Amino acid sequence: MGTVTLGVSIAVPEPYGSQLQERRAGFGDAAAHGIPTHVTLLPPTEVDAGRLPEIRAHLAAVAAAGRPFPMRLSGTGTFRPLSPVVFVQVVEGGSACARLQQRIRDTSGPLVRELQFPYHPHVTVAHGIAEEAMDRAYADLADFEAEWTVCSFALYEQGADAVWRKLHTYDFGSGRPAGTVPAQGSPVDQPAVTPHGA
């Protein structure tokens, strides 16, 4: 069956998501249009495709225990020189993100993994581009502000074309994926929606 590359993240809603994606593209980041604007909860992780039902059930359980929380973005930061990244800062909601990502990577679940760097919630707006363009991203978005209530997170798969596509959105407190897709193991009379149809 092979492997798939998955990620879990909180989507930055409109109009902010598109605004930041366009700005990222404008700074010369070629990956901008293949990566929806987000706060990462699980970085790109390669898994056996056969484990997808188990992974979906695990994420549904994490979402069921979650509750909506306020998120606020303000200003810019950077991981340079450690990592060539400029980001918009998460100034409210960071601790809730940290708790969520820990539950997603729990040692009893199917997505256990070590992180390359300590977890730091953020919204990437430039990655691996020229230093001058990174400086421009840092300066141009220094006054960026956005706030909303986070009510869900989503599972994404990276395609062979390097584009990240959403498989499912999981609403907090529901115990099941959002929409018509049932939680794994639920008795249903209808077939589950295939991942790419979600």
GROMACS .gro file of N, CA and C in nm, residues 40-143:
model
  312
   40THR      N    1   0.099   2.485   1.251
   40THR     CA    2   0.127   2.342   1.253
   40THR      C    3   0.100   2.280   1.389
   41LEU      N    4   0.036   2.162   1.387
   41LEU     CA    5   0.023   2.080   1.507
   41LEU      C    6   0.106   1.952   1.494
   42LEU      N    7   0.117   1.900   1.372
   42LEU     CA    8   0.204   1.786   1.342
   42LEU      C    9   0.277   1.817   1.213
   43PRO      N   10   0.411   1.828   1.217
   43PRO     CA   11   0.486   1.857   1.095
   43PRO      C   12   0.480   1.739   0.998
   44PRO      N   13   0.525   1.758   0.874
   44PRO     CA   14   0.520   1.649   0.776
   44PRO      C   15   0.574   1.519   0.834
   45THR      N   16   0.490   1.415   0.827
   45THR     CA   17   0.521   1.287   0.889
   45THR      C   18   0.483   1.175   0.794
   46GLU      N   19   0.579   1.089   0.762
   46GLU     CA   20   0.554   0.978   0.671
   46GLU      C   21   0.500   0.858   0.749
   47VAL      N   22   0.388   0.806   0.704
   47VAL     CA   23   0.325   0.692   0.771
   47VAL      C   24   0.282   0.589   0.668
   48ASP      N   25   0.258   0.467   0.714
   48ASP     CA   26   0.204   0.361   0.631
   48ASP      C   27   0.060   0.399   0.595
   49ALA      N   28   0.027   0.396   0.467
   49ALA     CA   29  -0.108   0.434   0.423
   49ALA      C   30  -0.215   0.348   0.488
   50GLY      N   31  -0.182   0.226   0.522
   50GLY     CA   32  -0.278   0.136   0.585
   50GLY      C   33  -0.319   0.179   0.725
   51ARG      N   34  -0.245   0.274   0.784
   51ARG     CA   35  -0.277   0.321   0.919
   51ARG      C   36  -0.372   0.441   0.920
   52LEU      N   37  -0.415   0.485   0.801
   52LEU     CA   38  -0.502   0.602   0.794
   52LEU      C   39  -0.630   0.587   0.877
   53PRO      N   40  -0.699   0.472   0.874
   53PRO     CA   41  -0.820   0.460   0.959
   53PRO      C   42  -0.788   0.478   1.107
   54GLU      N   43  -0.677   0.421   1.153
   54GLU     CA   44  -0.635   0.435   1.292
   54GLU      C   45  -0.601   0.582   1.324
   55ILE      N   46  -0.535   0.647   1.230
   55ILE     CA   47  -0.497   0.788   1.249
   55ILE      C   48  -0.622   0.876   1.255
   56ARG      N   49  -0.717   0.851   1.166
   56ARG     CA   50  -0.841   0.930   1.168
   56ARG      C   51  -0.916   0.912   1.299
   57ALA      N   52  -0.920   0.788   1.349
   57ALA     CA   53  -0.988   0.762   1.476
   57ALA      C   54  -0.918   0.833   1.591
   58HIS      N   55  -0.786   0.833   1.588
   58HIS     CA   56  -0.707   0.901   1.692
   58HIS      C   57  -0.734   1.051   1.691
   59LEU      N   58  -0.735   1.111   1.572
   59LEU     CA   59  -0.759   1.255   1.562
   59LEU      C   60  -0.902   1.290   1.604
   60ALA      N   61  -0.997   1.204   1.573
   60ALA     CA   62  -1.135   1.227   1.617
   60ALA      C   63  -1.143   1.227   1.769
   61ALA      N   64  -1.067   1.137   1.833
   61ALA     CA   65  -1.067   1.131   1.980
   61ALA      C   66  -1.002   1.256   2.040
   62VAL      N   67  -0.894   1.303   1.978
   62VAL     CA   68  -0.829   1.426   2.025
   62VAL      C   69  -0.926   1.544   2.011
   63ALA      N   70  -0.994   1.551   1.898
   63ALA     CA   71  -1.089   1.661   1.876
   63ALA      C   72  -1.205   1.654   1.974
   64ALA      N   73  -1.252   1.534   2.005
   64ALA     CA   74  -1.365   1.518   2.097
   64ALA      C   75  -1.334   1.576   2.234
   65ALA      N   76  -1.207   1.567   2.274
   65ALA     CA   77  -1.166   1.618   2.405
   65ALA      C   78  -1.131   1.766   2.401
   66GLY      N   79  -1.127   1.825   2.281
   66GLY     CA   80  -1.088   1.965   2.267
   66GLY      C   81  -1.204   2.060   2.282
   67ARG      N   82  -1.172   2.186   2.307
   67ARG     CA   83  -1.272   2.292   2.319
   67ARG      C   84  -1.224   2.413   2.240
   68PRO      N   85  -1.316   2.490   2.182
   68PRO     CA   86  -1.276   2.610   2.108
   68PRO      C   87  -1.192   2.704   2.196
   69PHE      N   88  -1.100   2.776   2.133
   69PHE     CA   89  -1.017   2.870   2.206
   69PHE      C   90  -0.982   2.990   2.118
   70PRO      N   91  -0.956   3.105   2.179
   70PRO     CA   92  -0.922   3.225   2.100
   70PRO      C   93  -0.780   3.217   2.046
   71MET      N   94  -0.762   3.263   1.925
   71MET     CA   95  -0.631   3.270   1.861
   71MET      C   96  -0.608   3.413   1.815
   72ARG      N   97  -0.489   3.465   1.841
   72ARG     CA   98  -0.455   3.599   1.793
   72ARG      C   99  -0.315   3.598   1.737
   73LEU      N  100  -0.300   3.655   1.618
   73LEU     CA  101  -0.171   3.671   1.553
   73LEU      C  102  -0.133   3.818   1.559
   74SER      N  103  -0.005   3.846   1.582
   74SER     CA  104   0.039   3.985   1.585
   74SER      C  105   0.189   3.994   1.561
   75GLY      N  106   0.226   4.071   1.458
   75GLY     CA  107   0.368   4.096   1.433
   75GLY      C  108   0.443   3.977   1.378
   76THR      N  109   0.573   3.996   1.361
   76THR     CA  110   0.657   3.893   1.300
   76THR      C  111   0.768   3.846   1.393
   77GLY      N  112   0.822   3.731   1.359
   77GLY     CA  113   0.937   3.675   1.429
   77GLY      C  114   1.017   3.594   1.329
   78THR      N  115   1.129   3.540   1.372
   78THR     CA  116   1.212   3.459   1.283
   78THR      C  117   1.286   3.353   1.362
   79PHE      N  118   1.315   3.243   1.295
   79PHE     CA  119   1.397   3.137   1.354
   79PHE      C  120   1.542   3.148   1.307
   80ARG      N  121   1.572   3.248   1.224
   80ARG     CA  122   1.711   3.264   1.178
   80ARG      C  123   1.801   3.297   1.297
   81PRO      N  124   1.925   3.254   1.298
   81PRO     CA  125   1.995   3.177   1.195
   81PRO      C  126   1.978   3.025   1.206
   82LEU      N  127   1.903   2.978   1.308
   82LEU     CA  128   1.886   2.834   1.327
   82LEU      C  129   1.812   2.770   1.211
   83SER      N  130   1.710   2.838   1.161
   83SER     CA  131   1.628   2.787   1.051
   83SER      C  132   1.583   2.906   0.967
   84PRO      N  133   1.586   2.894   0.832
   84PRO     CA  134   1.556   3.008   0.746
   84PRO      C  135   1.407   3.035   0.733
   85VAL      N  136   1.345   3.081   0.842
   85VAL     CA  137   1.200   3.100   0.847
   85VAL      C  138   1.167   3.237   0.907
   86VAL      N  139   1.073   3.307   0.843
   86VAL     CA  140   1.011   3.426   0.901
   86VAL      C  141   0.864   3.392   0.921
   87PHE      N  142   0.808   3.433   1.033
   87PHE     CA  143   0.671   3.394   1.065
   87PHE      C  144   0.594   3.508   1.128
   88VAL      N  145   0.461   3.493   1.124
   88VAL     CA  146   0.372   3.579   1.201
   88VAL      C  147   0.354   3.512   1.337
   89GLN      N  148   0.363   3.590   1.443
   89GLN     CA  149   0.362   3.535   1.577
   89GLN      C  150   0.221   3.503   1.627
   90VAL      N  151   0.211   3.390   1.698
   90VAL     CA  152   0.089   3.356   1.772
   90VAL      C  153   0.106   3.417   1.910
   91VAL      N  154   0.024   3.518   1.943
   91VAL     CA  155   0.038   3.585   2.072
   91VAL      C  156  -0.072   3.546   2.170
   92GLU      N  157  -0.176   3.479   2.119
   92GLU     CA  158  -0.278   3.421   2.206
   92GLU      C  159  -0.322   3.289   2.145
   93GLY      N  160  -0.335   3.186   2.228
   93GLY     CA  161  -0.373   3.054   2.178
   93GLY      C  162  -0.258   2.958   2.169
   94GLY      N  163  -0.137   3.006   2.195
   94GLY     CA  164  -0.018   2.921   2.182
   94GLY      C  165  -0.018   2.803   2.278
   95SER      N  166  -0.060   2.825   2.402
   95SER     CA  167  -0.059   2.715   2.499
   95SER      C  168  -0.161   2.609   2.462
   96ALA      N  169  -0.276   2.651   2.407
   96ALA     CA  170  -0.376   2.554   2.362
   96ALA      C  171  -0.322   2.473   2.244
   97CYS      N  172  -0.251   2.538   2.153
   97CYS     CA  173  -0.187   2.467   2.041
   97CYS      C  174  -0.086   2.366   2.092
   98ALA      N  175  -0.008   2.405   2.192
   98ALA     CA  176   0.094   2.316   2.247
   98ALA      C  177   0.031   2.191   2.308
   99ARG      N  178  -0.080   2.210   2.380
   99ARG     CA  179  -0.149   2.094   2.439
   99ARG      C  180  -0.205   2.002   2.330
  100LEU      N  181  -0.262   2.062   2.226
  100LEU     CA  182  -0.318   1.983   2.116
  100LEU      C  183  -0.211   1.899   2.047
  101GLN      N  184  -0.098   1.963   2.015
  101GLN     CA  185   0.006   1.889   1.941
  101GLN      C  186   0.064   1.777   2.026
  102GLN      N  187   0.067   1.796   2.158
  102GLN     CA  188   0.114   1.689   2.245
  102GLN      C  189   0.019   1.570   2.242
  103ARG      N  190  -0.112   1.598   2.242
  103ARG     CA  191  -0.211   1.489   2.237
  103ARG      C  192  -0.203   1.417   2.103
  104ILE      N  193  -0.181   1.493   1.996
  104ILE     CA  194  -0.173   1.431   1.863
  104ILE      C  195  -0.052   1.339   1.854
  105ARG      N  196   0.061   1.379   1.916
  105ARG     CA  197   0.183   1.298   1.910
  105ARG      C  198   0.197   1.205   2.032
  106ASP      N  199   0.090   1.185   2.106
  106ASP     CA  200   0.096   1.103   2.229
  106ASP      C  201   0.158   0.967   2.201
  107THR      N  202   0.236   0.920   2.297
  107THR     CA  203   0.308   0.793   2.278
  107THR      C  204   0.215   0.673   2.265
  108SER      N  205   0.089   0.688   2.307
  108SER     CA  206  -0.004   0.577   2.294
  108SER      C  207  -0.076   0.576   2.159
  109GLY      N  208  -0.052   0.680   2.077
  109GLY     CA  209  -0.123   0.692   1.950
  109GLY      C  210  -0.039   0.656   1.829
  110PRO      N  211  -0.098   0.665   1.710
  110PRO     CA  212  -0.030   0.625   1.586
  110PRO      C  213   0.059   0.733   1.525
  111LEU      N  214   0.064   0.853   1.585
  111LEU     CA  215   0.142   0.963   1.528
  111LEU      C  216   0.256   1.006   1.619
  112VAL      N  217   0.304   0.914   1.702
  112VAL     CA  218   0.414   0.946   1.791
  112VAL      C  219   0.539   0.975   1.709
  113ARG      N  220   0.606   1.085   1.742
  113ARG     CA  221   0.731   1.120   1.674
  113ARG      C  222   0.801   1.227   1.753
  114GLU      N  223   0.932   1.234   1.736
  114GLU     CA  224   1.012   1.340   1.797
  114GLU      C  225   1.013   1.461   1.703
  115LEU      N  226   1.026   1.578   1.760
  115LEU     CA  227   1.034   1.700   1.680
  115LEU      C  228   1.180   1.741   1.663
  116GLN      N  229   1.211   1.800   1.547
  116GLN     CA  230   1.348   1.845   1.522
  116GLN      C  231   1.384   1.964   1.611
  117PHE      N  232   1.282   2.049   1.638
  117PHE     CA  233   1.301   2.165   1.723
  117PHE      C  234   1.188   2.168   1.827
  118PRO      N  235   1.209   2.234   1.941
  118PRO     CA  236   1.100   2.247   2.039
  118PRO      C  237   0.978   2.312   1.973
  119TYR      N  238   0.859   2.267   2.011
  119TYR     CA  239   0.736   2.318   1.949
  119TYR      C  240   0.718   2.467   1.977
  120HIS      N  241   0.691   2.543   1.871
  120HIS     CA  242   0.669   2.687   1.882
  120HIS      C  243   0.563   2.725   1.780
  121PRO      N  244   0.435   2.741   1.822
  121PRO     CA  245   0.330   2.772   1.725
  121PRO      C  246   0.356   2.903   1.653
  122HIS      N  247   0.334   2.903   1.520
  122HIS     CA  248   0.360   3.021   1.438
  122HIS      C  249   0.294   3.001   1.302
  123VAL      N  250   0.293   3.108   1.222
  123VAL     CA  251   0.241   3.101   1.085
  123VAL      C  252   0.354   3.142   0.992
  124THR      N  253   0.410   3.047   0.919
  124THR     CA  254   0.522   3.075   0.829
  124THR      C  255   0.479   3.166   0.714
  125VAL      N  256   0.559   3.271   0.688
  125VAL     CA  257   0.531   3.361   0.575
  125VAL      C  258   0.649   3.370   0.479
  126ALA      N  259   0.761   3.307   0.513
  126ALA     CA  260   0.876   3.299   0.423
  126ALA      C  261   0.965   3.186   0.472
  127HIS      N  262   1.012   3.103   0.379
  127HIS     CA  263   1.095   2.989   0.416
  127HIS      C  264   1.197   2.961   0.306
  128GLY      N  265   1.323   2.966   0.343
  128GLY     CA  266   1.429   2.925   0.252
  128GLY      C  267   1.446   3.013   0.130
  129ILE      N  268   1.413   3.141   0.142
  129ILE     CA  269   1.431   3.231   0.028
  129ILE      C  270   1.549   3.325   0.057
  130ALA      N  271   1.580   3.416  -0.036
  130ALA     CA  272   1.694   3.506  -0.021
  130ALA      C  273   1.682   3.588   0.107
  131GLU      N  274   1.796   3.616   0.168
  131GLU     CA  275   1.796   3.691   0.295
  131GLU      C  276   1.725   3.826   0.282
  132GLU      N  277   1.745   3.893   0.168
  132GLU     CA  278   1.682   4.023   0.149
  132GLU      C  279   1.529   4.009   0.149
  133ALA      N  280   1.479   3.903   0.086
  133ALA     CA  281   1.335   3.879   0.082
  133ALA      C  282   1.283   3.840   0.221
  134MET      N  283   1.363   3.767   0.297
  134MET     CA  284   1.325   3.731   0.434
  134MET      C  285   1.315   3.859   0.518
  135ASP      N  286   1.411   3.949   0.499
  135ASP     CA  287   1.409   4.075   0.573
  135ASP      C  288   1.284   4.156   0.538
  136ARG      N  289   1.247   4.153   0.409
  136ARG     CA  290   1.129   4.228   0.365
  136ARG      C  291   1.002   4.170   0.426
  137ALA      N  292   0.994   4.036   0.430
  137ALA     CA  293   0.878   3.970   0.491
  137ALA      C  294   0.866   4.009   0.638
  138TYR      N  295   0.980   4.009   0.706
  138TYR     CA  296   0.983   4.044   0.849
  138TYR      C  297   0.934   4.187   0.872
  139ALA      N  298   0.978   4.278   0.786
  139ALA     CA  299   0.940   4.419   0.801
  139ALA      C  300   0.798   4.448   0.753
  140ASP      N  301   0.762   4.391   0.637
  140ASP     CA  302   0.633   4.425   0.576
  140ASP      C  303   0.513   4.375   0.656
  141LEU      N  304   0.530   4.266   0.731
  141LEU     CA  305   0.418   4.209   0.806
  141LEU      C  306   0.428   4.239   0.956
  142ALA      N  307   0.517   4.331   0.992
  142ALA     CA  308   0.538   4.362   1.134
  142ALA      C  309   0.412   4.415   1.202
  143ASP      N  310   0.321   4.475   1.124
  143ASP     CA  311   0.199   4.528   1.185
  143ASP      C  312   0.078   4.440   1.157
   0.00000   0.00000   0.00000
